[in-house]
CSV table of N, CA and C in Angstrom, one decimal:
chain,number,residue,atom,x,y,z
T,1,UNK,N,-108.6,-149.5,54.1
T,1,UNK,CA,-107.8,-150.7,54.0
T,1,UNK,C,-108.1,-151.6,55.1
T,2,UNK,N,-108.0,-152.8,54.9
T,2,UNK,CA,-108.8,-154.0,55.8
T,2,UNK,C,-107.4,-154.9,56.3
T,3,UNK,N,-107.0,-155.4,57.0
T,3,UNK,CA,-106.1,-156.3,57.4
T,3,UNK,C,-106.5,-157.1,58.2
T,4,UNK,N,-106.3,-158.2,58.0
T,4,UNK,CA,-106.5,-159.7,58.9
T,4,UNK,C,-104.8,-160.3,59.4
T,5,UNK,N,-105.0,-160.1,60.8
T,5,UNK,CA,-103.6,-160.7,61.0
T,5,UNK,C,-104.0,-162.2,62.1
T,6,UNK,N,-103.0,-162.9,61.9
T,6,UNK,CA,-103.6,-164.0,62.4
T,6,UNK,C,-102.0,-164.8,63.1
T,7,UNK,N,-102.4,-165.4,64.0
T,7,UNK,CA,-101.5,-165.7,65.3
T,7,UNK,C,-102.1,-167.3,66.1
T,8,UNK,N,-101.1,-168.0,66.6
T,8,UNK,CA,-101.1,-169.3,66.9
T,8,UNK,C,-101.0,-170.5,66.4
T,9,UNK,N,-100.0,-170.3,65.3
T,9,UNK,CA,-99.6,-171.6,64.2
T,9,UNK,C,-98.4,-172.2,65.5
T,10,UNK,N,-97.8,-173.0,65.1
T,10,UNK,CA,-96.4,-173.8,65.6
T,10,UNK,C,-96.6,-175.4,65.2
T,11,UNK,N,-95.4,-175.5,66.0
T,11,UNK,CA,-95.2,-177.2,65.9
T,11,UNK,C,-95.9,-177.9,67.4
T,12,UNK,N,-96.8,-179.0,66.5
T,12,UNK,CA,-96.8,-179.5,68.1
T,12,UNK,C,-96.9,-181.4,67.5
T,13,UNK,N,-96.9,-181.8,68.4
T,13,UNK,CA,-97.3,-183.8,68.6
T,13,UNK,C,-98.6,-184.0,68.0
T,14,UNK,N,-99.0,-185.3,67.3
T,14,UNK,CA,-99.8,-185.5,67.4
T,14,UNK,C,-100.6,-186.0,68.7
T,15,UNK,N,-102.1,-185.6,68.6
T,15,UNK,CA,-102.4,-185.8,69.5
T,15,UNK,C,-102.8,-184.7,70.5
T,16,UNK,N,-102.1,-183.4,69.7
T,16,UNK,CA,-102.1,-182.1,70.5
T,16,UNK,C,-102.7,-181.2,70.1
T,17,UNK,N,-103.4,-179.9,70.8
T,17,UNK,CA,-103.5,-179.3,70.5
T,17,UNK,C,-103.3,-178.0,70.2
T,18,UNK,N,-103.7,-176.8,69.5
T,18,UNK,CA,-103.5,-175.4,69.0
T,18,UNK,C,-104.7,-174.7,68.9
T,19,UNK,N,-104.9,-173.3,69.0
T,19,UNK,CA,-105.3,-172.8,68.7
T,19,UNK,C,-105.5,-171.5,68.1
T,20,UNK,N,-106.0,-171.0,66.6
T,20,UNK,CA,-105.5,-170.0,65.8
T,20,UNK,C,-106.4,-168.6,66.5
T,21,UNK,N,-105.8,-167.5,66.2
T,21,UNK,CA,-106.6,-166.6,66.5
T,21,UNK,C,-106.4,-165.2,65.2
T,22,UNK,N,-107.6,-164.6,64.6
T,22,UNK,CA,-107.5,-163.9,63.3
T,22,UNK,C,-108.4,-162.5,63.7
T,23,UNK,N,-107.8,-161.6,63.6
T,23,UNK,CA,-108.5,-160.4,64.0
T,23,UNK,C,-108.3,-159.6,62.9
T,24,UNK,N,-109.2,-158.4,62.6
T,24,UNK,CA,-109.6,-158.1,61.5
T,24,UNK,C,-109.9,-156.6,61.9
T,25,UNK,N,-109.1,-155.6,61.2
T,25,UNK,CA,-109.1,-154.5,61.2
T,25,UNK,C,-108.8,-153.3,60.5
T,26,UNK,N,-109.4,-151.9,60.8
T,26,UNK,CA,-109.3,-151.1,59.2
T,26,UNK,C,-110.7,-150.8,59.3
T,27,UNK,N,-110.5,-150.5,57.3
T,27,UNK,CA,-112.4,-149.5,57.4
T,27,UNK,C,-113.0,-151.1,56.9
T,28,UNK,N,-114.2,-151.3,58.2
T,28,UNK,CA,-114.5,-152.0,58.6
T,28,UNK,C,-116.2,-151.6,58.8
T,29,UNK,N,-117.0,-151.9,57.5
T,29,UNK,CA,-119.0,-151.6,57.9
T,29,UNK,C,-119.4,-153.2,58.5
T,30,UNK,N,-118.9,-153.9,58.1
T,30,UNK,CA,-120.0,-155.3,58.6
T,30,UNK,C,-119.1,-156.0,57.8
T,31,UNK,N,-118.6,-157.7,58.8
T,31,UNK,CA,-118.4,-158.5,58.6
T,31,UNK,C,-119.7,-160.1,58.7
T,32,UNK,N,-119.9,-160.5,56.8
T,32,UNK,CA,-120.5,-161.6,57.4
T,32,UNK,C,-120.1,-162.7,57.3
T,33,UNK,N,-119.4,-163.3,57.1
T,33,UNK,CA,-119.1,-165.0,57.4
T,33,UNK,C,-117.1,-164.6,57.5
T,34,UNK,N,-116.5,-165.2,58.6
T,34,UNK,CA,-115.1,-165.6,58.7
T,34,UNK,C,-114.7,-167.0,58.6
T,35,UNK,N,-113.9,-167.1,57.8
T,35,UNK,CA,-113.3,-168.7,58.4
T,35,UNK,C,-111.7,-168.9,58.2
T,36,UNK,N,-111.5,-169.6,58.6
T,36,UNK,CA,-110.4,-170.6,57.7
T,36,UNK,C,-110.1,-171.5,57.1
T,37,UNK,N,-109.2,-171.1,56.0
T,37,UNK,CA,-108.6,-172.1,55.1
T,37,UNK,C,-107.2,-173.0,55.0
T,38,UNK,N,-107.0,-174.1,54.5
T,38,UNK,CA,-106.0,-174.7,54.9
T,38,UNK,C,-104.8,-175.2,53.5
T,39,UNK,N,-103.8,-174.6,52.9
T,39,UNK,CA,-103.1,-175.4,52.1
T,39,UNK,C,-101.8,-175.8,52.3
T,40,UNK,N,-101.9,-177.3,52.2
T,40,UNK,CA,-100.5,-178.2,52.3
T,40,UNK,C,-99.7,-178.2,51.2
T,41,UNK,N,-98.3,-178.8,51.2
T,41,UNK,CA,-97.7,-178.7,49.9
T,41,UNK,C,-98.1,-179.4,48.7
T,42,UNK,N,-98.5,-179.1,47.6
T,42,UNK,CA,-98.8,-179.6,46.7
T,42,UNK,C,-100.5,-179.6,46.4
T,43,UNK,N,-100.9,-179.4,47.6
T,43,UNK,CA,-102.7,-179.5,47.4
T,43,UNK,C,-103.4,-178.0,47.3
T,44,UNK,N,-104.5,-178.2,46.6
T,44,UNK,CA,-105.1,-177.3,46.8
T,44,UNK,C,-105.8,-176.6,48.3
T,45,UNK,N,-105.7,-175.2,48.1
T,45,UNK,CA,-106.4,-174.3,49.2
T,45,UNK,C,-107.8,-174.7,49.3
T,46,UNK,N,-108.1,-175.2,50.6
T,46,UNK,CA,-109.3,-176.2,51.1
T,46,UNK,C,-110.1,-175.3,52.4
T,47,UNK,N,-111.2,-175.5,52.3
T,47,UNK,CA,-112.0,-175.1,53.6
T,47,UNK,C,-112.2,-175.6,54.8
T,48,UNK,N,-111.7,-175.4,56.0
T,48,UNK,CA,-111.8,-175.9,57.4
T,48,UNK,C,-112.6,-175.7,57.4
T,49,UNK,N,-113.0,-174.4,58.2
T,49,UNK,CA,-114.3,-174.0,59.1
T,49,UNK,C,-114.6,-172.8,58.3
T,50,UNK,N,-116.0,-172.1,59.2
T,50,UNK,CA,-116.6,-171.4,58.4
T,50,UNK,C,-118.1,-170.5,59.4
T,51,UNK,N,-118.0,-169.9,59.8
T,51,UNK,CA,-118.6,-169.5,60.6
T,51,UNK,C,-119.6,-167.7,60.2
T,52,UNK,N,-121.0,-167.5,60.2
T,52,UNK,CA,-121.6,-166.7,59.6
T,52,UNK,C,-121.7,-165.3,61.0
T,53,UNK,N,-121.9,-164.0,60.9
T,53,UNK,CA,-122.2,-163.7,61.8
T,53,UNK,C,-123.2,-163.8,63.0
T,54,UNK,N,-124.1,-164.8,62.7
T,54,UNK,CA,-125.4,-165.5,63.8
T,54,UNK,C,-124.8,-166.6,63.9
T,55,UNK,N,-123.6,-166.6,64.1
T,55,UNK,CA,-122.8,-168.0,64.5
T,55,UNK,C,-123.2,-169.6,63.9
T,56,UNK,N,-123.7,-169.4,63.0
T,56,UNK,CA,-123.8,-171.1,62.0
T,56,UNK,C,-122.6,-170.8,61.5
T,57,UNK,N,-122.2,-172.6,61.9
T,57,UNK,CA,-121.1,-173.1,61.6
T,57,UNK,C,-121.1,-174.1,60.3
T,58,UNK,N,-119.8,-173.9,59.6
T,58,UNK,CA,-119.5,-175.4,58.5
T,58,UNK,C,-118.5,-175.9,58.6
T,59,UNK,N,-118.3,-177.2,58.8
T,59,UNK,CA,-116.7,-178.1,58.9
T,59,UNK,C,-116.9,-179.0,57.8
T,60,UNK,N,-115.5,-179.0,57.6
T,60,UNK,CA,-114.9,-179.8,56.6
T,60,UNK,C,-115.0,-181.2,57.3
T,61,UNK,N,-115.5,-182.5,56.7
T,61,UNK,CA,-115.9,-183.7,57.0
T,61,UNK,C,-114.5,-183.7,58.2
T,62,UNK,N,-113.1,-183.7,57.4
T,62,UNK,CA,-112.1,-184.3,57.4
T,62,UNK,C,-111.6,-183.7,59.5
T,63,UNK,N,-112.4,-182.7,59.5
T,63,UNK,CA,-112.0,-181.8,60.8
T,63,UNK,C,-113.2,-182.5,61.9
T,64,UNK,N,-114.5,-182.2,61.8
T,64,UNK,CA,-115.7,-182.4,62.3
T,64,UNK,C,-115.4,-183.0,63.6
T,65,UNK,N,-115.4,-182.3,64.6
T,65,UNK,CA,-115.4,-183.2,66.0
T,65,UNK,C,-114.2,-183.2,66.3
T,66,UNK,N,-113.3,-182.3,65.7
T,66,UNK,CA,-112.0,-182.2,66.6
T,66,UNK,C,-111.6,-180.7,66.7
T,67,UNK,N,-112.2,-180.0,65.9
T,67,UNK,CA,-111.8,-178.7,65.3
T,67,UNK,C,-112.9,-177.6,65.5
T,68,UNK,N,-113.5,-176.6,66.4
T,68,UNK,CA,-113.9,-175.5,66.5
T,68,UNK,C,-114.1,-174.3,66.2
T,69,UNK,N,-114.8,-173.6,65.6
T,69,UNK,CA,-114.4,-171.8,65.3
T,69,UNK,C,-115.3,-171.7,65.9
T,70,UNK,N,-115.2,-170.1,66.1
T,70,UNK,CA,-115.5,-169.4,67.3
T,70,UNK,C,-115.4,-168.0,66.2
T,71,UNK,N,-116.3,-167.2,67.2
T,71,UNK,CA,-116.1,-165.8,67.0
T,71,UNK,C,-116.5,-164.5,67.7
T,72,UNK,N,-116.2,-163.5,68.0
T,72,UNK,CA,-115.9,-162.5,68.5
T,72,UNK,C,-116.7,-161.2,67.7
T,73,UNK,N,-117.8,-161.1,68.0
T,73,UNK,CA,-118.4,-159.8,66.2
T,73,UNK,C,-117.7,-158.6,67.1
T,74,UNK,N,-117.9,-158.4,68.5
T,74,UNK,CA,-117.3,-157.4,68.7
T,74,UNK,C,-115.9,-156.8,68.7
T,75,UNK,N,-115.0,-157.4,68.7
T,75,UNK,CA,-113.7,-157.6,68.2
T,75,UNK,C,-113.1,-157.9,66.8
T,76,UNK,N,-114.1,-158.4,65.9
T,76,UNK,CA,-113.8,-158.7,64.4
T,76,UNK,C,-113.0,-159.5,64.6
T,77,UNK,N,-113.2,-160.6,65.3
T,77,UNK,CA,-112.0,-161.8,65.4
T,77,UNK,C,-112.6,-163.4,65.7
T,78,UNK,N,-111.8,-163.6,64.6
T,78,UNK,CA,-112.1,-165.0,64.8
T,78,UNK,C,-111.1,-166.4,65.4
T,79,UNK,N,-111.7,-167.4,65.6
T,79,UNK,CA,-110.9,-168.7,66.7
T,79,UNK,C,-111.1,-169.6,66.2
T,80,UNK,N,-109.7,-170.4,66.0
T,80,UNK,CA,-109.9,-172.1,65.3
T,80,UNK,C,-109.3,-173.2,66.7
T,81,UNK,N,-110.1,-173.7,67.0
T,81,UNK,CA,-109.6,-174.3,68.3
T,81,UNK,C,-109.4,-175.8,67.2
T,82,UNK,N,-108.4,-176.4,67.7
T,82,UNK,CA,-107.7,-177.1,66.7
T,82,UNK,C,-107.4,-178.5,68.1
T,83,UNK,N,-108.5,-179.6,68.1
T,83,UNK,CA,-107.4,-180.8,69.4
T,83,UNK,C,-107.1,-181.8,68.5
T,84,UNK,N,-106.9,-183.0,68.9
T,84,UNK,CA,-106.4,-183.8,68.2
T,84,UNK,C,-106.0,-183.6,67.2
T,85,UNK,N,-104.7,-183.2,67.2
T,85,UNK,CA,-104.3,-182.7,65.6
T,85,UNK,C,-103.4,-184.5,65.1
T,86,UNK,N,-103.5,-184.7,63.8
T,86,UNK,CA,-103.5,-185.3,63.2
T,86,UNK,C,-102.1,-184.5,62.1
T,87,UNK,N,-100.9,-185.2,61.9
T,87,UNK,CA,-100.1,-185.0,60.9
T,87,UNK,C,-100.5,-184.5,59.6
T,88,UNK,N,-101.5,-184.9,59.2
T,88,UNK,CA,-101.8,-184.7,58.0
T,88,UNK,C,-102.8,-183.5,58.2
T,89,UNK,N,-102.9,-182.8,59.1
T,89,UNK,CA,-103.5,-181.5,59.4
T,89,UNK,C,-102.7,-180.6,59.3
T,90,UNK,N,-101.5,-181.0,59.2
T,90,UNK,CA,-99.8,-179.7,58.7
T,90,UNK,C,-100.2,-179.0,57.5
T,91,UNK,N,-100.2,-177.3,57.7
T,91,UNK,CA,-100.6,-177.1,56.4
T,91,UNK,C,-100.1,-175.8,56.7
T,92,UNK,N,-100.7,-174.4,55.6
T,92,UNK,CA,-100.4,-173.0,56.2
T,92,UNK,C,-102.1,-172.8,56.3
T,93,UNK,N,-102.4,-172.0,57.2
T,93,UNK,CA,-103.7,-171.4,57.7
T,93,UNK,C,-103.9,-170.4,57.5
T,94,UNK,N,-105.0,-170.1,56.7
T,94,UNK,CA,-105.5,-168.4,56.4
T,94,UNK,C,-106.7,-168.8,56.3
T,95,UNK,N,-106.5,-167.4,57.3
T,95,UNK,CA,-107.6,-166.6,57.8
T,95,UNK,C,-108.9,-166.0,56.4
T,96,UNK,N,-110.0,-165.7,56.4
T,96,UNK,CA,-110.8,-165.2,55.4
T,96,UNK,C,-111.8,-164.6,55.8
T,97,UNK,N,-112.1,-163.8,55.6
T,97,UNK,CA,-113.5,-162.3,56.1
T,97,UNK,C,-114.3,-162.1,55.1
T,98,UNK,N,-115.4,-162.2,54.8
T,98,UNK,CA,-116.3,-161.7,53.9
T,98,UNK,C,-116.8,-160.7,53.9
T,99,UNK,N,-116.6,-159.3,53.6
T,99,UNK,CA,-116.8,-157.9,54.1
T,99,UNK,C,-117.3,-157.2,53.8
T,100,UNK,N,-117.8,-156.0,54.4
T,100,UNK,CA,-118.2,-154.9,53.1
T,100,UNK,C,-117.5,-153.5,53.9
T,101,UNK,N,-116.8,-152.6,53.0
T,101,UNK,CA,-116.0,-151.5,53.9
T,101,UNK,C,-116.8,-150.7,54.3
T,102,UNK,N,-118.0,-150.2,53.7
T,102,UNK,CA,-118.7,-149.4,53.7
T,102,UNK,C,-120.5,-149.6,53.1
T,103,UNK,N,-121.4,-148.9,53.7
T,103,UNK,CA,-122.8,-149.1,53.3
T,103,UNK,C,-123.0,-149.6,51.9
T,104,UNK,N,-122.6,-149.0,51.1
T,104,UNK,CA,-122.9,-149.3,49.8
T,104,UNK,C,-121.6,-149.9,48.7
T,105,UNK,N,-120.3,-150.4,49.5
T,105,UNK,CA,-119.7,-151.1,48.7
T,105,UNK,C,-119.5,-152.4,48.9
T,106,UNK,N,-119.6,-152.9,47.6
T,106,UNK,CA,-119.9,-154.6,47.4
T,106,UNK,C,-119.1,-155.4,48.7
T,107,UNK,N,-119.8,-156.4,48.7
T,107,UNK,CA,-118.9,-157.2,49.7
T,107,UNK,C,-117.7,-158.0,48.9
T,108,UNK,N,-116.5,-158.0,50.0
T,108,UNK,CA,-115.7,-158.7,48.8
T,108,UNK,C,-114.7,-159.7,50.3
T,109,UNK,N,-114.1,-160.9,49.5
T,109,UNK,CA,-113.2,-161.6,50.1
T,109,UNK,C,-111.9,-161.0,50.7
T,110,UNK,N,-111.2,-161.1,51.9
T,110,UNK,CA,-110.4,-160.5,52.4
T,110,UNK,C,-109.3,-162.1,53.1
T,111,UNK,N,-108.2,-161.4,53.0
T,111,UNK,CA,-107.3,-163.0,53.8
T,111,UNK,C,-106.3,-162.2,54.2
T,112,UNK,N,-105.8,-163.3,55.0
T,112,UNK,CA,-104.6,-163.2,55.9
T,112,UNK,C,-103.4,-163.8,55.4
T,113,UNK,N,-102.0,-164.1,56.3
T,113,UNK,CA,-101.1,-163.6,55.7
T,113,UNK,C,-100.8,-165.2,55.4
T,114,UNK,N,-101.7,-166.0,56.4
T,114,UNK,CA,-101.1,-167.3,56.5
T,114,UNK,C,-100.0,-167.4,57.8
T,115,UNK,N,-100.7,-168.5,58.6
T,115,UNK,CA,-99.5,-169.3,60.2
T,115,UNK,C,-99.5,-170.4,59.4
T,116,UNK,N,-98.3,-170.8,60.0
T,116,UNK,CA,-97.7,-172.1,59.8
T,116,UNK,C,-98.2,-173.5,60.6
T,117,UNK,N,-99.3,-174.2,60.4
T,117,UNK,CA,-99.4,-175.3,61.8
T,117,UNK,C,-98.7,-176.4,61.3
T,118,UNK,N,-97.9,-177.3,61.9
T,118,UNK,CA,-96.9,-178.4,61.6
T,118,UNK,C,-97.4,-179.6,62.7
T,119,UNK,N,-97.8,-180.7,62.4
T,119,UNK,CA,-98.1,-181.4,63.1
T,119,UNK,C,-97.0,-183.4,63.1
T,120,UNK,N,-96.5,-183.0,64.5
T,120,UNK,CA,-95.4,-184.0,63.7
T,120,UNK,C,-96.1,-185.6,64.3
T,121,UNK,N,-95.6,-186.7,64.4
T,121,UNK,CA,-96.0,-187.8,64.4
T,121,UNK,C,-95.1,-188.8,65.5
């Protein structure tokens, strides 16, 4: 069984920053790409960041140059450094692992429970 728990949502100003943190643990063969995802009320579940295990990164236009991930292979954890946050960056955050539990089973999508980031104005 795989779990991703994930920690550093709140309320902050615009203007401010956060940053998420998603660790991933359980039966665990190889993690290759982590990221996070972002849905607001009403919108669809959208891609922030995105990060491979050789560390290539992908940002969502809308983030690019304010927004970070990061990762940890040795810890199975990943980091959304989050500055200039912008109001309309308010959303719930989940976490996502691309996995495989073991040598020979398929790799499959794995998420977290969802933090709350609130960015007020």
């Amino acid at each position: 069984q795989v779990q991703l728990v994930e920690s550093g949502g709140g309320l902050v100003q615009a203007g401010g920053s956060l940053r998420l943190s998603c660790a991933a643990s359980g039966s665990i063969f190889s993690i290759s790409a982590m990221g996070w995802f972002r849905q607001a009320p009403g919108k669809q579940r959208e891609l922030v960041a995105a990060i491979t295990s050789g560390g290539s990164t992908n940002y969502a236009d809308s983030v690019k140059g304010r927004f970070t991930i990061s990762r940890d292979n040795a810890k199975n954890t990943v980091y959304l450094q989050m500055n200039s946050l912008k109001p309309e960056d308010t959303a719930v955050y989940y976490c996502n692992a691309a996995l495989m539990t073991s040598k020979l089973s398929p790799g499959a999508d794995y998420w977290g429970q969802g933090t709350q980031v609130t960015v007020s104005s």
